[in-house]
Amino acid sequence: MDVILDPCTTIVAFRSTFPVPSITIAARMRVVGSCAETAAAEKTTTNSRAWNRMAHYNPLTRPMLKPITAFVFAAALMALASESPEVDWPVYGGDQGGTKYSRLTDVNPSNVSRLKAAWEWKTGEKALPAHGTRPGNFQTTPLMIDNVLYFSTPYNRVVALNADTGAELWSFDPKAYEDGQPPNGTGFVHRGVAAWRDGAAGNKLRIFINSRYRLICLDAATGHGRSTGRTTRTRRRPLCTRT
């Protein structure tokens, strides 16, 4: 499936209209800016390693894109889960090789026009005059692990959603905005999160986010912080200290 992202604050999931037992979400990412451009999705297939890439939005080089909507295409399974198992998307590039390839074939040119909205989720993030900050463009590649989507928002929040329903399971706010606006000219932005299983703790899943000068480890089940590392600058390299 494809994840089509705009400068936005909303995720909308789509489900196909034909009867199926469940849905699944994987991720490949393109930036699409207008209704006309969304037609490009019809040319995309999920069983090929090749697809068209569109330039990421940059307010310094191109005008604001409309409508402001983020779409998550949730492909409906064509068979029972035992026959067509869920495929996780545990890292940004899909796998450790960064191939950005999914073997799922549920969304393709023949059925993309029949997708219907299944759920949506909004960041709710706004400018904070007290801190002199504003959120930038919402662009993220969600990780999908065990039917849960993990991603970050412009203000560096980490959010976990149920992939089937869009229900928010938990969110973690590192309050990155308290350090003021980053001097990037685009507002607050964040690329995403990373996942890792702790073999020393029963193979429990951990979610990591780098927020400003901190590396934060979260319990994937609860969103509670496990540890925080602060980066301090030296002449040779940054050092991480645990707090």
mmCIF file of N, CA and C in Angstrom, residues 7-79:
data_model
loop_
_atom_site.group_PDB
_atom_site.id
_atom_site.type_symbol
_atom_site.label_atom_id
_atom_site.label_comp_id
_atom_site.label_asym_id
_atom_site.label_seq_id
_atom_site.Cartn_x
_atom_site.Cartn_y
_atom_site.Cartn_z
ATOM 1 N N PRO A 7 1.551 18.514 3.632
ATOM 2 C CA PRO A 7 1.605 19.392 4.789
ATOM 3 C C PRO A 7 0.244 19.299 5.459
ATOM 4 N N CYS A 8 0.131 18.748 6.635
ATOM 5 C CA CYS A 8 -1.185 18.418 7.147
ATOM 6 C C CYS A 8 -1.158 18.138 8.622
ATOM 7 N N THR A 9 -2.331 17.912 9.160
ATOM 8 C CA THR A 9 -2.452 17.512 10.552
ATOM 9 C C THR A 9 -3.360 16.308 10.690
ATOM 10 N N THR A 10 -3.718 15.671 9.592
ATOM 11 C CA THR A 10 -4.708 14.599 9.641
ATOM 12 C C THR A 10 -4.228 13.366 8.897
ATOM 13 N N ILE A 11 -4.509 12.202 9.465
ATOM 14 C CA ILE A 11 -4.313 10.930 8.769
ATOM 15 C C ILE A 11 -5.685 10.359 8.481
ATOM 16 N N VAL A 12 -5.921 9.951 7.252
ATOM 17 C CA VAL A 12 -7.175 9.308 6.883
ATOM 18 C C VAL A 12 -6.859 7.924 6.349
ATOM 19 N N ALA A 13 -7.490 6.908 6.893
ATOM 20 C CA ALA A 13 -7.290 5.538 6.417
ATOM 21 C C ALA A 13 -8.439 5.156 5.512
ATOM 22 N N PHE A 14 -8.141 4.390 4.482
ATOM 23 C CA PHE A 14 -9.151 3.969 3.527
ATOM 24 C C PHE A 14 -9.290 2.456 3.524
ATOM 25 N N ARG A 15 -10.516 1.988 3.372
ATOM 26 C CA ARG A 15 -10.805 0.558 3.301
ATOM 27 C C ARG A 15 -11.578 0.292 2.011
ATOM 28 N N SER A 16 -11.300 -0.831 1.375
ATOM 29 C CA SER A 16 -11.997 -1.164 0.139
ATOM 30 C C SER A 16 -13.444 -1.536 0.413
ATOM 31 N N THR A 17 -14.286 -1.460 -0.623
ATOM 32 C CA THR A 17 -15.719 -1.672 -0.453
ATOM 33 C C THR A 17 -16.127 -3.129 -0.547
ATOM 34 N N PHE A 18 -15.295 -3.987 -1.141
ATOM 35 C CA PHE A 18 -15.702 -5.375 -1.293
ATOM 36 C C PHE A 18 -15.523 -6.123 0.029
ATOM 37 N N PRO A 19 -16.364 -7.136 0.300
ATOM 38 C CA PRO A 19 -16.342 -7.831 1.595
ATOM 39 C C PRO A 19 -15.024 -8.551 1.841
ATOM 40 N N VAL A 20 -14.427 -8.293 3.016
ATOM 41 C CA VAL A 20 -13.180 -8.941 3.408
ATOM 42 C C VAL A 20 -13.183 -9.131 4.915
ATOM 43 N N PRO A 21 -12.354 -10.051 5.438
ATOM 44 C CA PRO A 21 -12.374 -10.313 6.873
ATOM 45 C C PRO A 21 -11.631 -9.298 7.717
ATOM 46 N N SER A 22 -10.629 -8.617 7.158
ATOM 47 C CA SER A 22 -9.847 -7.689 7.964
ATOM 48 C C SER A 22 -9.063 -6.774 7.047
ATOM 49 N N ILE A 23 -8.318 -5.839 7.647
ATOM 50 C CA ILE A 23 -7.486 -4.946 6.849
ATOM 51 C C ILE A 23 -6.055 -5.027 7.344
ATOM 52 N N THR A 24 -5.137 -4.552 6.528
ATOM 53 C CA THR A 24 -3.734 -4.517 6.936
ATOM 54 C C THR A 24 -3.126 -3.223 6.443
ATOM 55 N N ILE A 25 -2.107 -2.748 7.114
ATOM 56 C CA ILE A 25 -1.446 -1.510 6.728
ATOM 57 C C ILE A 25 0.048 -1.755 6.628
ATOM 58 N N ALA A 26 0.623 -1.397 5.490
ATOM 59 C CA ALA A 26 2.071 -1.347 5.344
ATOM 60 C C ALA A 26 2.385 0.080 4.946
ATOM 61 N N ALA A 27 3.578 0.361 4.477
ATOM 62 C CA ALA A 27 3.872 1.754 4.172
ATOM 63 C C ALA A 27 4.888 1.901 3.063
ATOM 64 N N ARG A 28 4.544 2.704 2.082
ATOM 65 C CA ARG A 28 5.498 3.302 1.184
ATOM 66 C C ARG A 28 5.082 4.751 1.107
ATOM 67 N N MET A 29 5.999 5.642 0.910
ATOM 68 C CA MET A 29 5.716 7.051 1.146
ATOM 69 C C MET A 29 5.941 7.883 -0.099
ATOM 70 N N ARG A 30 4.952 8.729 -0.415
ATOM 71 C CA ARG A 30 5.089 9.741 -1.446
ATOM 72 C C ARG A 30 4.383 10.989 -0.961
ATOM 73 N N VAL A 31 4.826 12.160 -1.428
ATOM 74 C CA VAL A 31 4.155 13.402 -1.076
ATOM 75 C C VAL A 31 3.285 13.812 -2.247
ATOM 76 N N VAL A 32 2.008 14.027 -1.992
ATOM 77 C CA VAL A 32 1.054 14.397 -3.026
ATOM 78 C C VAL A 32 0.339 15.647 -2.571
ATOM 79 N N GLY A 33 0.215 16.647 -3.435
ATOM 80 C CA GLY A 33 -0.255 17.931 -2.964
ATOM 81 C C GLY A 33 -1.650 18.337 -3.333
ATOM 82 N N SER A 34 -2.243 17.827 -4.368
ATOM 83 C CA SER A 34 -3.568 18.280 -4.765
ATOM 84 C C SER A 34 -4.406 17.087 -5.178
ATOM 85 N N CYS A 35 -5.714 17.347 -5.343
ATOM 86 C CA CYS A 35 -6.602 16.264 -5.749
ATOM 87 C C CYS A 35 -6.146 15.653 -7.071
ATOM 88 N N ALA A 36 -5.680 16.504 -7.975
ATOM 89 C CA ALA A 36 -5.240 15.996 -9.273
ATOM 90 C C ALA A 36 -4.045 15.069 -9.110
ATOM 91 N N GLU A 37 -3.155 15.431 -8.178
ATOM 92 C CA GLU A 37 -1.954 14.627 -8.012
ATOM 93 C C GLU A 37 -2.246 13.271 -7.389
ATOM 94 N N THR A 38 -3.332 13.174 -6.642
ATOM 95 C CA THR A 38 -3.634 11.888 -6.006
ATOM 96 C C THR A 38 -3.925 10.809 -7.037
ATOM 97 N N ALA A 39 -4.243 11.216 -8.252
ATOM 98 C CA ALA A 39 -4.486 10.234 -9.308
ATOM 99 C C ALA A 39 -3.228 9.421 -9.598
ATOM 100 N N ALA A 40 -2.075 9.972 -9.217
ATOM 101 C CA ALA A 40 -0.828 9.239 -9.432
ATOM 102 C C ALA A 40 -0.796 7.944 -8.654
ATOM 103 N N ALA A 41 -1.599 7.873 -7.594
ATOM 104 C CA ALA A 41 -1.628 6.648 -6.790
ATOM 105 C C ALA A 41 -2.115 5.464 -7.603
ATOM 106 N N GLU A 42 -2.950 5.738 -8.599
ATOM 107 C CA GLU A 42 -3.496 4.654 -9.397
ATOM 108 C C GLU A 42 -2.421 3.954 -10.217
ATOM 109 N N LYS A 43 -1.287 4.634 -10.411
ATOM 110 C CA LYS A 43 -0.221 4.053 -11.213
ATOM 111 C C LYS A 43 0.743 3.226 -10.365
ATOM 112 N N THR A 44 0.512 3.230 -9.060
ATOM 113 C CA THR A 44 1.443 2.579 -8.148
ATOM 114 C C THR A 44 0.999 1.168 -7.832
ATOM 115 N N THR A 45 1.900 0.219 -7.851
ATOM 116 C CA THR A 45 1.594 -1.146 -7.436
ATOM 117 C C THR A 45 2.460 -1.498 -6.250
ATOM 118 N N THR A 46 1.965 -2.381 -5.399
ATOM 119 C CA THR A 46 2.684 -2.724 -4.183
ATOM 120 C C THR A 46 3.537 -3.966 -4.322
ATOM 121 N N ASN A 47 3.534 -4.597 -5.498
ATOM 122 C CA ASN A 47 4.374 -5.784 -5.664
ATOM 123 C C ASN A 47 5.588 -5.486 -6.532
ATOM 124 N N SER A 48 5.967 -4.229 -6.624
ATOM 125 C CA SER A 48 7.127 -3.838 -7.403
ATOM 126 C C SER A 48 8.034 -2.970 -6.557
ATOM 127 N N ARG A 49 9.333 -3.088 -6.781
ATOM 128 C CA ARG A 49 10.273 -2.282 -6.016
ATOM 129 C C ARG A 49 10.396 -0.880 -6.597
ATOM 130 N N ALA A 50 9.840 -0.686 -7.772
ATOM 131 C CA ALA A 50 9.990 0.608 -8.429
ATOM 132 C C ALA A 50 8.702 1.403 -8.339
ATOM 133 N N TRP A 51 8.815 2.651 -8.017
ATOM 134 C CA TRP A 51 7.655 3.541 -8.024
ATOM 135 C C TRP A 51 8.148 4.977 -8.177
ATOM 136 N N ASN A 52 7.228 5.860 -8.579
ATOM 137 C CA ASN A 52 7.600 7.249 -8.773
ATOM 138 C C ASN A 52 7.732 7.955 -7.438
ATOM 139 N N ARG A 53 8.748 8.786 -7.306
ATOM 140 C CA ARG A 53 8.908 9.592 -6.106
ATOM 141 C C ARG A 53 8.672 11.052 -6.469
ATOM 142 N N MET A 54 7.908 11.725 -5.628
ATOM 143 C CA MET A 54 7.669 13.146 -5.829
ATOM 144 C C MET A 54 8.463 13.909 -4.782
ATOM 145 N N ALA A 55 8.883 15.125 -5.114
ATOM 146 C CA ALA A 55 9.715 15.902 -4.200
ATOM 147 C C ALA A 55 8.975 16.215 -2.916
ATOM 148 N N HIS A 56 9.693 16.180 -1.802
ATOM 149 C CA HIS A 56 9.095 16.561 -0.530
ATOM 150 C C HIS A 56 8.788 18.054 -0.540
ATOM 151 N N TYR A 57 7.729 18.411 0.136
ATOM 152 C CA TYR A 57 7.320 19.807 0.199
ATOM 153 C C TYR A 57 8.365 20.643 0.914
ATOM 154 N N ASN A 58 8.734 21.742 0.340
ATOM 155 C CA ASN A 58 9.650 22.698 0.958
ATOM 156 C C ASN A 58 9.072 24.081 0.769
ATOM 157 N N PRO A 59 8.663 24.763 1.860
ATOM 158 C CA PRO A 59 8.022 26.064 1.719
ATOM 159 C C PRO A 59 8.947 27.122 1.155
ATOM 160 N N LEU A 60 10.263 26.842 1.118
ATOM 161 C CA LEU A 60 11.201 27.811 0.582
ATOM 162 C C LEU A 60 11.330 27.711 -0.929
ATOM 163 N N THR A 61 10.873 26.600 -1.515
ATOM 164 C CA THR A 61 11.082 26.388 -2.939
ATOM 165 C C THR A 61 9.815 26.168 -3.738
ATOM 166 N N ARG A 62 8.664 25.927 -3.064
ATOM 167 C CA ARG A 62 7.439 25.716 -3.817
ATOM 168 C C ARG A 62 6.259 26.162 -2.982
ATOM 169 N N PRO A 63 5.130 26.537 -3.620
ATOM 170 C CA PRO A 63 3.973 27.035 -2.885
ATOM 171 C C PRO A 63 3.307 25.958 -2.054
ATOM 172 N N MET A 64 2.474 26.391 -1.089
ATOM 173 C CA MET A 64 1.752 25.460 -0.230
ATOM 174 C C MET A 64 0.822 24.593 -1.056
ATOM 175 N N LEU A 65 0.790 23.321 -0.747
ATOM 176 C CA LEU A 65 -0.037 22.376 -1.469
ATOM 177 C C LEU A 65 -1.388 22.233 -0.798
ATOM 178 N N LYS A 66 -2.441 22.073 -1.576
ATOM 179 C CA LYS A 66 -3.787 21.894 -1.051
ATOM 180 C C LYS A 66 -4.478 20.789 -1.835
ATOM 181 N N PRO A 67 -5.459 20.099 -1.264
ATOM 182 C CA PRO A 67 -5.951 20.280 0.094
ATOM 183 C C PRO A 67 -5.010 19.697 1.124
ATOM 184 N N ILE A 68 -5.106 20.180 2.361
ATOM 185 C CA ILE A 68 -4.222 19.721 3.423
ATOM 186 C C ILE A 68 -4.800 18.457 4.026
ATOM 187 N N THR A 69 -4.405 17.330 3.505
ATOM 188 C CA THR A 69 -4.929 16.036 3.953
ATOM 189 C C THR A 69 -3.854 14.981 3.828
ATOM 190 N N ALA A 70 -3.740 14.120 4.816
ATOM 191 C CA ALA A 70 -2.815 12.984 4.732
ATOM 192 C C ALA A 70 -3.624 11.725 4.602
ATOM 193 N N PHE A 71 -3.259 10.905 3.654
ATOM 194 C CA PHE A 71 -4.005 9.685 3.402
ATOM 195 C C PHE A 71 -3.172 8.469 3.763
ATOM 196 N N VAL A 72 -3.754 7.570 4.506
ATOM 197 C CA VAL A 72 -3.153 6.254 4.712
ATOM 198 C C VAL A 72 -4.049 5.257 4.021
ATOM 199 N N PHE A 73 -3.577 4.638 2.963
ATOM 200 C CA PHE A 73 -4.363 3.632 2.269
ATOM 201 C C PHE A 73 -4.253 2.316 3.027
ATOM 202 N N ALA A 74 -5.354 1.872 3.606
ATOM 203 C CA ALA A 74 -5.388 0.600 4.327
ATOM 204 C C ALA A 74 -5.990 -0.440 3.407
ATOM 205 N N ALA A 75 -5.170 -1.367 2.977
ATOM 206 C CA ALA A 75 -5.627 -2.340 1.991
ATOM 207 C C ALA A 75 -6.407 -3.454 2.652
ATOM 208 N N ALA A 76 -7.570 -3.786 2.109
ATOM 209 C CA ALA A 76 -8.383 -4.877 2.660
ATOM 210 C C ALA A 76 -7.816 -6.211 2.219
ATOM 211 N N LEU A 77 -7.725 -7.131 3.140
ATOM 212 C CA LEU A 77 -7.202 -8.457 2.814
ATOM 213 C C LEU A 77 -8.183 -9.203 1.927
ATOM 214 N N MET A 78 -7.668 -9.927 0.945
ATOM 215 C CA MET A 78 -8.506 -10.654 0.015
ATOM 216 C C MET A 78 -8.779 -12.086 0.471
ATOM 217 N N ALA A 79 -8.113 -12.509 1.529
ATOM 218 C CA ALA A 79 -8.312 -13.879 2.012
ATOM 219 C C ALA A 79 -8.215 -13.887 3.520
#
